[in-house]
Amino acid sequence: MQTIYKTVGVVGTGAMGRGIAQIAAQTGSVVILMDAQSGAAEKAREALFSQWDKLVEKGRIDAGVASGYKRQLRVAGALAELSGCDLVIEAIVERLDIKKTLFAELETIVPAQTVLASNTSSLSVTAIAAALKHPERFAGYHFFNPVPLMKVVEVIAGLKTSADTCHGLSQYARQMGHTPVQAQDTPGFIVNHAGRGYGTEALRIVSEGIADFATIDRILRDQAGFKLGPFELMDLTGLDVSHPVMESIYHQYYEEDRYRPSVITAQRLAGGVLGRKTGEGFYRYEGSAAQVPAEAPVPEVTEMPPVWVSHRAARRSELLDLLKTLGAQIETGQSPSLQALTLVAPLGFDITTVAVVERLDPARTVGIDMLIDDAATKRRVLATNPATRSDMRDAAHALFARDGKAVSVIRDSGGFVTQRVIATIVNIASDICQQRICSPQDLETAVTLGLGYPRGPLAMGNLYGPTNVLEVLFNMQTVYGDQRYRPSPWLRRRGAIGLSLLQEES
């Protein structure tokens, strides 16, 4: 294969640097590994040789192919040996001063046509290039770990980066079998920026005492289709990685409320409770297996009360059909009888507010989350308010579990769990587009490949309805009085006129 960059230098031989070196060599480039730590580059080369040998043993590549890859991989003892490179990629520690020093030295070694790139995940590309004489040839080139499997790379232009530099890096990413996405030089770029809603909102739900870690993970997996719940994901990543990213993006955006970190992760980080790597995080681990607490059993209810459904309930007709299928005795009057279990299905509001506004008896009022079509979910979520009687809570739980579908019962929350997490994700994604950080399509590609969401955040907003997401956000802002939930103009305008969230302005 004829590659754009025939010789590529990789500085830094940790997991990220090795991964970049691996795919560059497999693309046909001569790769020169360099590390300031004595012997590290040699160890990285041996690790890659071993990896290719294992692929041969498994029959995934031929021995001749592996030998070719090995011939492409070389080790440098000093930066000066990178003088013949067409591209140098840095994958060292995330410290601005160290990166600036490295590139200043590289600029004195490599010729003027050599492209310089940083794999930084959180630092300003413009700031790294500030002291360079030729910042136009410098860009961010952010891969994700493990590099061979995570098939997206962010190409980030600093203020003075040339279009040709970004074009060449994008083309090379495609040659490596990756999908490039173009991002402006903003905190978190695309993926780490778009990912702020999932974990931080889940942490807020826990901090309000609404549900525990395992319940929130179950809800977001089973009801919304995420592969991992937010606490499972943070345990996998490690709080030593995820919490500093929360802090960094929050402070770089001058304490923007949408990105506010949580004292929960700060405390756990300080206590060394980091996740799988320490054997304890939000879950305890025996080997690699998380010790997940069992779900509460379905209550036994001998006599089921009649059920009355609020006339303002979301998806009211679908909810009534579901209740008929479950064999409920449904009341059809304008108001519930004194014996009735009263069901509400708000968007964004908490159950207490709905009970007060609709003049319902809070002791008999239970909420159900109907944002998502019941047929499309594996779990139903109910919410009580502080006055809900235990018999009414248990009756609702038993009723909605009659067909065998899982049921979670949480405490009162504006937006339940799924509504508020999805709305936060969609809102942050909308504002990324509003700020022109990237195109809507690049955002969708980056998030689905980089975060593994069931669909892109804008497609998620379209699926559940921009007007519904807007209603959730407006109502949550009313409940909590928090600017965190103010809708992005991108979402507000498209929701108001019925446009797709993927629709760019002409």
XYZ file of C-alpha atoms in Angstrom:
506
model
C 0.000 0.000 0.000
C 1.296 3.460 -0.914
C 0.929 5.518 2.253
C 0.828 9.290 2.557
C 3.533 9.227 5.206
C 6.255 6.733 4.321
C 8.144 7.178 7.599
C 6.338 7.896 10.853
C 7.904 8.654 14.207
C 5.991 7.777 17.367
C 7.222 9.432 20.558
C 5.920 7.728 23.687
C 5.529 3.949 23.862
C 2.737 3.452 26.362
C -0.434 1.609 25.306
C -1.543 4.501 23.096
C 1.829 4.928 21.396
C 2.142 1.178 20.774
C -1.338 1.094 19.286
C -0.581 3.962 16.914
C 2.708 2.342 15.927
C 0.947 -0.963 15.273
C -1.646 0.383 12.845
C 0.895 2.673 11.150
C 3.235 -0.267 10.484
C 0.324 -2.398 9.281
C -0.569 0.418 6.865
C 2.873 0.195 5.252
C 4.736 3.050 6.916
C 8.182 2.617 8.366
C 7.633 3.359 12.055
C 10.360 4.638 14.370
C 9.609 4.245 18.072
C 11.211 6.639 20.514
C 10.811 7.011 24.283
C 12.746 9.131 26.779
C 12.690 6.263 29.268
C 15.651 3.951 28.724
C 14.669 0.608 27.219
C 10.962 1.502 26.852
C 11.021 1.643 23.044
C 12.718 -1.754 22.838
C 10.096 -3.259 25.172
C 7.332 -1.733 23.068
C 8.825 -3.238 19.906
C 9.009 -6.669 21.531
C 5.414 -6.344 22.727
C 4.243 -5.586 19.191
C 6.315 -8.453 17.767
C 4.665 -10.764 20.302
C 1.235 -9.443 19.378
C 1.779 -10.137 15.681
C 3.113 -13.619 16.499
C -0.108 -14.360 18.408
C -2.162 -13.253 15.421
C -0.182 -15.719 13.292
C -0.849 -18.507 15.842
C -4.570 -17.747 15.722
C -4.541 -17.831 11.933
C -5.572 -14.188 11.574
C -2.507 -13.177 9.552
C 0.159 -15.079 7.620
C 3.677 -15.446 8.981
C 5.008 -13.563 5.967
C 2.706 -10.643 6.667
C 3.849 -10.546 10.303
C 7.490 -10.559 9.193
C 6.730 -7.613 6.929
C 5.190 -5.688 9.793
C 8.227 -6.388 11.967
C 10.580 -5.060 9.290
C 8.604 -1.805 9.301
C 9.214 -1.241 13.024
C 12.410 0.371 14.249
C 13.702 1.904 17.475
C 15.407 5.278 17.937
C 17.740 6.081 20.798
C 17.380 9.856 20.422
C 15.013 12.411 18.873
C 17.640 13.251 16.255
C 16.949 9.865 14.626
C 13.476 11.107 13.670
C 14.956 13.644 11.255
C 13.832 11.678 8.198
C 10.190 11.277 9.244
C 7.281 12.560 7.168
C 5.058 12.558 10.258
C 5.836 12.535 13.988
C 3.050 11.641 16.423
C 3.481 12.381 20.125
C 1.762 10.150 22.689
C 3.393 11.170 25.968
C 2.147 12.422 29.339
C -0.716 14.976 29.320
C 1.349 17.951 30.464
C 1.410 21.111 28.407
C 4.934 22.143 29.403
C 6.443 18.771 28.465
C 4.627 18.608 25.135
C 5.673 22.169 24.219
C 9.301 21.391 25.011
C 9.201 18.214 22.915
C 7.763 19.891 19.816
C 10.101 22.855 20.086
C 13.008 20.409 19.985
C 11.456 18.357 17.165
C 11.073 21.490 15.072
C 14.851 21.937 15.095
C 15.354 18.329 13.940
C 12.798 17.562 11.224
C 12.556 19.285 7.821
C 9.942 21.956 7.098
C 7.577 19.558 5.304
C 7.291 17.118 8.252
C 3.873 17.098 9.881
C 3.804 17.209 13.688
C 0.831 15.815 15.609
C -0.165 15.378 19.239
C -2.399 12.616 20.542
C -3.565 14.917 23.357
C -7.040 14.157 24.669
C -7.576 17.286 26.743
C -4.981 19.997 26.086
C -5.336 22.908 23.686
C -3.720 22.214 20.326
C -3.211 25.947 19.851
C -1.434 26.202 23.206
C 0.913 23.299 22.405
C 1.832 24.929 19.069
C 2.068 28.484 20.429
C 5.887 28.649 20.449
C 6.444 26.814 17.144
C 7.872 28.667 14.173
C 5.619 26.672 11.824
C 2.341 26.029 13.700
C 0.563 25.525 10.377
C 2.022 21.991 10.151
C 0.922 21.034 13.661
C -2.441 19.431 14.591
C -4.143 17.295 17.163
C -4.478 13.624 16.193
C -6.487 12.000 18.967
C -6.808 8.209 18.844
C -8.725 6.142 21.391
C -7.530 3.138 23.352
C -7.233 0.353 22.282
C -6.192 1.989 19.030
C -6.561 -1.052 16.708
C -10.162 -1.586 17.859
C -11.415 1.980 18.367
C -11.918 2.994 14.760
C -12.248 6.764 15.138
C -9.633 9.505 15.292
C -10.222 13.192 15.970
C -8.289 15.546 13.716
C -8.033 18.882 15.504
C -6.981 22.136 13.904
C -5.324 24.763 16.075
C -5.798 28.423 15.251
C -2.909 28.357 12.770
C -3.113 24.777 11.474
C -3.339 24.606 7.684
C -6.177 22.841 5.918
C -3.613 20.716 4.045
C -2.229 19.385 7.339
C -5.684 18.252 8.478
C -6.504 16.833 5.067
C -3.339 14.724 5.026
C -3.917 13.405 8.541
C -7.525 12.540 7.696
C -6.463 10.690 4.568
C -3.825 8.759 6.529
C -6.410 7.798 9.153
C -8.548 6.292 6.396
C -5.542 4.361 5.085
C -5.121 2.935 8.598
C -8.723 1.746 8.530
C -9.960 4.463 10.889
C -12.678 7.078 10.470
C -11.433 10.656 10.861
C -13.672 13.369 12.294
C -12.802 17.057 12.127
C -12.940 19.041 15.369
C -12.264 22.604 16.397
C -9.716 23.195 19.143
C -12.093 23.273 22.100
C -11.979 21.526 25.517
C -12.676 17.819 25.109
C -12.820 18.135 21.297
C -15.807 15.953 20.256
C -15.923 12.634 22.105
C -14.828 13.711 25.576
C -17.036 16.788 25.293
C -20.117 14.878 24.134
C -19.543 12.277 26.841
C -20.005 14.771 29.678
C -23.740 14.147 30.055
C -23.846 10.404 30.677
C -21.719 10.048 33.793
C -22.216 13.456 35.371
C -26.016 13.279 35.232
C -26.009 9.755 36.639
C -23.841 11.013 39.495
C -26.325 13.818 40.170
C -29.137 11.256 40.363
C -27.187 9.269 42.956
C -26.332 12.428 44.890
C -30.048 13.203 45.203
C -30.697 9.791 46.767
C -33.007 8.769 43.929
C -31.471 5.354 43.215
C -28.281 3.407 43.802
C -25.495 2.711 41.317
C -26.749 -0.714 40.233
C -30.333 0.482 39.698
C -29.224 3.385 37.523
C -26.977 1.099 35.470
C -29.833 -1.389 34.976
C -32.231 1.344 33.892
C -29.897 2.894 31.341
C -28.938 -0.495 29.894
C -32.422 -2.006 29.780
C -34.569 1.025 29.112
C -32.309 3.154 26.928
C -30.083 0.482 25.343
C -26.618 1.553 26.519
C -24.075 -1.289 26.480
C -22.690 -0.333 29.884
C -24.293 1.656 32.653
C -22.431 4.843 33.639
C -21.009 3.347 36.840
C -19.924 0.163 35.069
C -18.228 2.381 32.491
C -16.444 4.523 35.094
C -15.260 1.371 36.867
C -13.889 0.065 33.560
C -12.152 3.337 32.673
C -10.958 4.082 36.206
C -11.693 7.224 38.197
C -8.037 8.217 37.947
C -8.803 8.775 34.256
C -12.452 9.847 34.180
C -12.594 12.278 37.113
C -9.642 14.450 35.961
C -11.320 14.702 32.533
C -14.537 15.907 34.247
C -12.549 18.505 36.178
C -10.489 19.589 33.162
C -13.407 20.201 30.816
C -15.446 21.922 33.547
C -12.660 24.377 34.369
C -11.609 24.919 30.748
C -15.181 26.006 30.031
C -15.006 28.436 32.975
C -17.292 26.434 35.265
C -20.055 25.830 32.728
C -22.937 24.227 34.661
C -23.562 21.563 32.025
C -20.194 19.952 32.784
C -20.201 20.192 36.586
C -18.259 17.284 38.168
C -19.362 15.402 41.258
C -18.034 15.277 44.796
C -18.786 11.528 44.703
C -16.023 10.781 42.202
C -13.653 13.301 43.806
C -13.997 11.535 47.150
C -13.578 8.067 45.654
C -10.525 9.159 43.716
C -8.981 10.540 46.901
C -9.706 7.235 48.646
C -8.161 5.127 45.886
C -11.475 3.443 45.038
C -10.873 3.656 41.310
C -12.715 0.717 39.741
C -11.683 -2.632 38.304
C -7.966 -1.848 38.484
C -8.120 -1.573 42.297
C -10.686 -4.344 42.823
C -13.268 -1.885 44.083
C -15.106 1.016 42.536
C -18.820 1.550 42.366
C -18.864 -2.248 42.534
C -16.572 -4.743 44.251
C -14.735 -7.186 41.978
C -13.779 -10.796 42.460
C -11.384 -11.383 39.639
C -13.004 -9.527 36.763
C -16.573 -10.155 37.930
C -18.531 -7.291 39.457
C -20.458 -8.158 42.617
C -23.821 -6.623 41.755
C -26.530 -6.473 44.448
C -29.688 -8.396 43.649
C -32.805 -6.554 42.565
C -35.666 -6.151 44.999
C -38.232 -8.943 44.505
C -41.654 -8.184 43.052
C -44.040 -7.544 45.978
C -46.909 -9.947 46.579
C -50.189 -8.047 46.396
C -53.352 -9.942 47.239
C -55.850 -7.285 46.197
C -55.028 -4.896 43.354
C -56.680 -1.447 43.528
C -58.345 0.120 40.490
C -56.085 2.340 38.405
C -56.712 5.893 37.200
C -54.413 7.540 34.651
C -53.789 11.275 34.503
C -55.247 12.974 31.444
C -51.904 14.746 30.992
C -49.829 11.557 30.983
C -47.255 11.153 28.207
C -48.238 8.381 25.760
C -51.546 8.107 27.610
C -53.282 5.905 25.045
C -50.313 3.506 24.999
C -50.271 3.425 28.785
C -53.982 2.602 28.888
C -53.484 -0.190 26.353
C -50.632 -1.566 28.454
C -52.773 -1.516 31.589
C -55.521 -3.426 29.764
C -52.974 -6.022 28.651
C -51.795 -6.362 32.244
C -55.370 -6.929 33.414
C -55.781 -3.738 35.431
C -59.193 -2.437 36.466
C -59.147 1.013 34.870
C -61.179 3.980 36.098
C -62.330 6.389 33.385
C -63.728 9.285 35.398
C -62.419 12.833 35.360
C -60.793 12.207 38.721
C -59.730 9.091 40.632
C -61.852 7.415 43.268
C -60.631 7.353 46.852
C -59.407 3.752 46.363
C -57.583 4.209 43.078
C -53.891 3.897 42.384
C -53.213 7.161 40.540
C -50.718 7.032 37.698
C -48.953 10.029 36.207
C -46.392 10.027 33.377
C -44.651 13.403 33.267
C -41.814 14.614 31.076
C -39.219 16.394 33.186
C -41.428 17.147 36.174
C -41.202 15.206 39.421
C -44.163 13.274 40.810
C -44.667 15.697 43.684
C -45.085 18.678 41.360
C -47.553 16.814 39.144
C -49.627 15.671 42.116
C -49.846 19.243 43.424
C -50.588 20.858 40.056
C -53.221 18.260 39.113
C -54.695 18.228 42.654
C -54.140 14.516 43.113
C -53.741 12.714 46.407
C -49.940 12.314 46.657
C -50.344 9.302 48.962
C -51.858 7.306 46.073
C -49.815 8.814 43.224
C -47.055 6.910 41.427
C -45.204 7.981 38.276
C -44.122 5.894 35.298
C -41.553 6.918 32.707
C -43.189 6.832 29.279
C -40.614 8.753 27.240
C -39.752 5.560 25.347
C -42.241 3.206 23.737
C -42.800 0.386 26.237
C -42.423 -2.229 23.503
C -38.887 -0.938 22.794
C -37.623 -1.356 26.362
C -36.678 -4.255 28.628
C -37.502 -2.405 31.853
C -40.215 -0.173 33.263
C -39.358 2.570 35.726
C -41.731 3.796 38.418
C -41.200 6.712 40.817
C -42.825 7.470 44.131
C -43.090 10.836 45.876
C -42.324 11.427 49.579
C -45.971 10.792 50.538
C -46.679 7.693 48.408
C -48.100 4.890 50.555
C -46.171 1.631 50.540
C -49.259 -0.351 49.519
C -49.723 1.850 46.441
C -46.033 1.593 45.571
C -46.147 -2.196 45.895
C -49.374 -2.433 43.891
C -47.862 -0.439 41.036
C -44.691 -2.548 41.103
C -46.613 -5.832 41.075
C -48.991 -4.650 38.345
C -46.288 -3.565 35.907
C -44.299 -6.753 36.530
C -47.226 -9.056 35.665
C -45.930 -9.865 32.186
C -42.421 -10.623 33.427
C -40.789 -7.378 32.359
C -38.287 -5.970 34.861
C -39.435 -3.050 36.999
C -37.337 -0.533 38.925
C -38.889 1.703 41.564
C -37.006 4.905 42.318
C -37.582 7.908 44.558
C -38.977 11.157 43.205
C -36.900 12.755 40.470
C -37.532 15.387 37.867
C -37.144 13.359 34.680
C -36.858 9.929 36.345
C -33.462 8.512 35.207
C -33.613 7.894 31.465
C -35.336 11.173 30.613
C -32.818 13.341 32.376
C -29.745 11.442 31.154
C -30.894 11.348 27.523
C -31.980 14.993 27.607
C -28.593 16.014 29.002
C -26.738 14.014 26.340
C -28.857 15.468 23.530
C -28.559 19.001 24.888
C -24.766 18.926 25.147
C -24.505 17.424 21.653
C -26.804 20.121 20.301
C -24.608 22.809 21.800
C -21.504 21.243 20.260
C -23.194 21.777 16.895
C -24.356 25.258 17.909
C -20.731 26.199 18.661
C -19.665 24.746 15.279
C -17.101 22.528 17.007
C -17.824 19.898 14.351
C -20.487 18.956 11.840
C -23.573 17.077 13.060
C -22.524 14.024 11.042
C -18.997 13.994 12.448
C -20.500 14.294 15.923
C -22.705 11.248 15.351
C -19.801 9.248 13.924
C -17.422 10.207 16.730
C -19.864 9.366 19.505
C -21.092 6.054 18.119
C -17.528 4.861 17.400
C -15.813 6.519 20.356
C -18.386 6.048 23.117
C -20.368 3.066 21.880
C -23.775 4.679 22.447
C -26.710 2.780 20.901
C -27.028 5.661 18.420
C -25.625 9.138 17.973
C -26.942 11.802 20.382
C -28.680 13.823 17.675
C -30.309 10.682 16.276
C -31.293 9.883 19.867
C -32.970 13.277 20.118
C -34.784 12.726 16.824
C -35.953 9.270 17.918
C -37.498 10.437 21.185
C -38.636 13.749 19.734
C -36.878 17.129 19.990
C -40.052 18.646 21.454
C -40.164 15.930 24.134
C -36.497 16.473 24.975
C -37.152 20.215 25.172
C -40.084 19.645 27.496
C -37.934 17.476 29.753
C -35.234 20.158 29.919
C -37.605 23.090 30.493
C -39.445 21.209 33.232
C -36.260 19.989 34.893
C -34.980 23.551 34.938
C -38.221 24.498 36.700
C -37.907 21.673 39.227
C -34.221 22.180 40.009
C -33.663 25.857 39.199
C -30.343 24.839 37.649
C -28.834 26.428 34.538
C -27.390 22.995 33.764
C -30.693 22.143 32.082
C -31.138 25.257 29.941
C -31.781 24.100 26.356
C -29.213 24.788 23.661
C -30.416 27.180 20.932
C -29.721 24.415 18.387
C -32.193 22.128 20.127
C -34.711 24.840 21.019
C -35.010 26.220 17.493
C -35.178 22.860 15.743
C -37.651 21.535 18.282
C -39.835 24.629 17.856
C -40.130 24.294 14.074
C -40.040 20.498 13.812
C -36.603 20.185 12.190
C -34.283 17.215 12.524
C -31.447 17.830 14.966
C -29.108 16.630 12.199
C -30.247 19.476 9.942
C -27.466 21.966 9.273
C -28.222 25.553 8.299
C -27.610 26.453 4.661
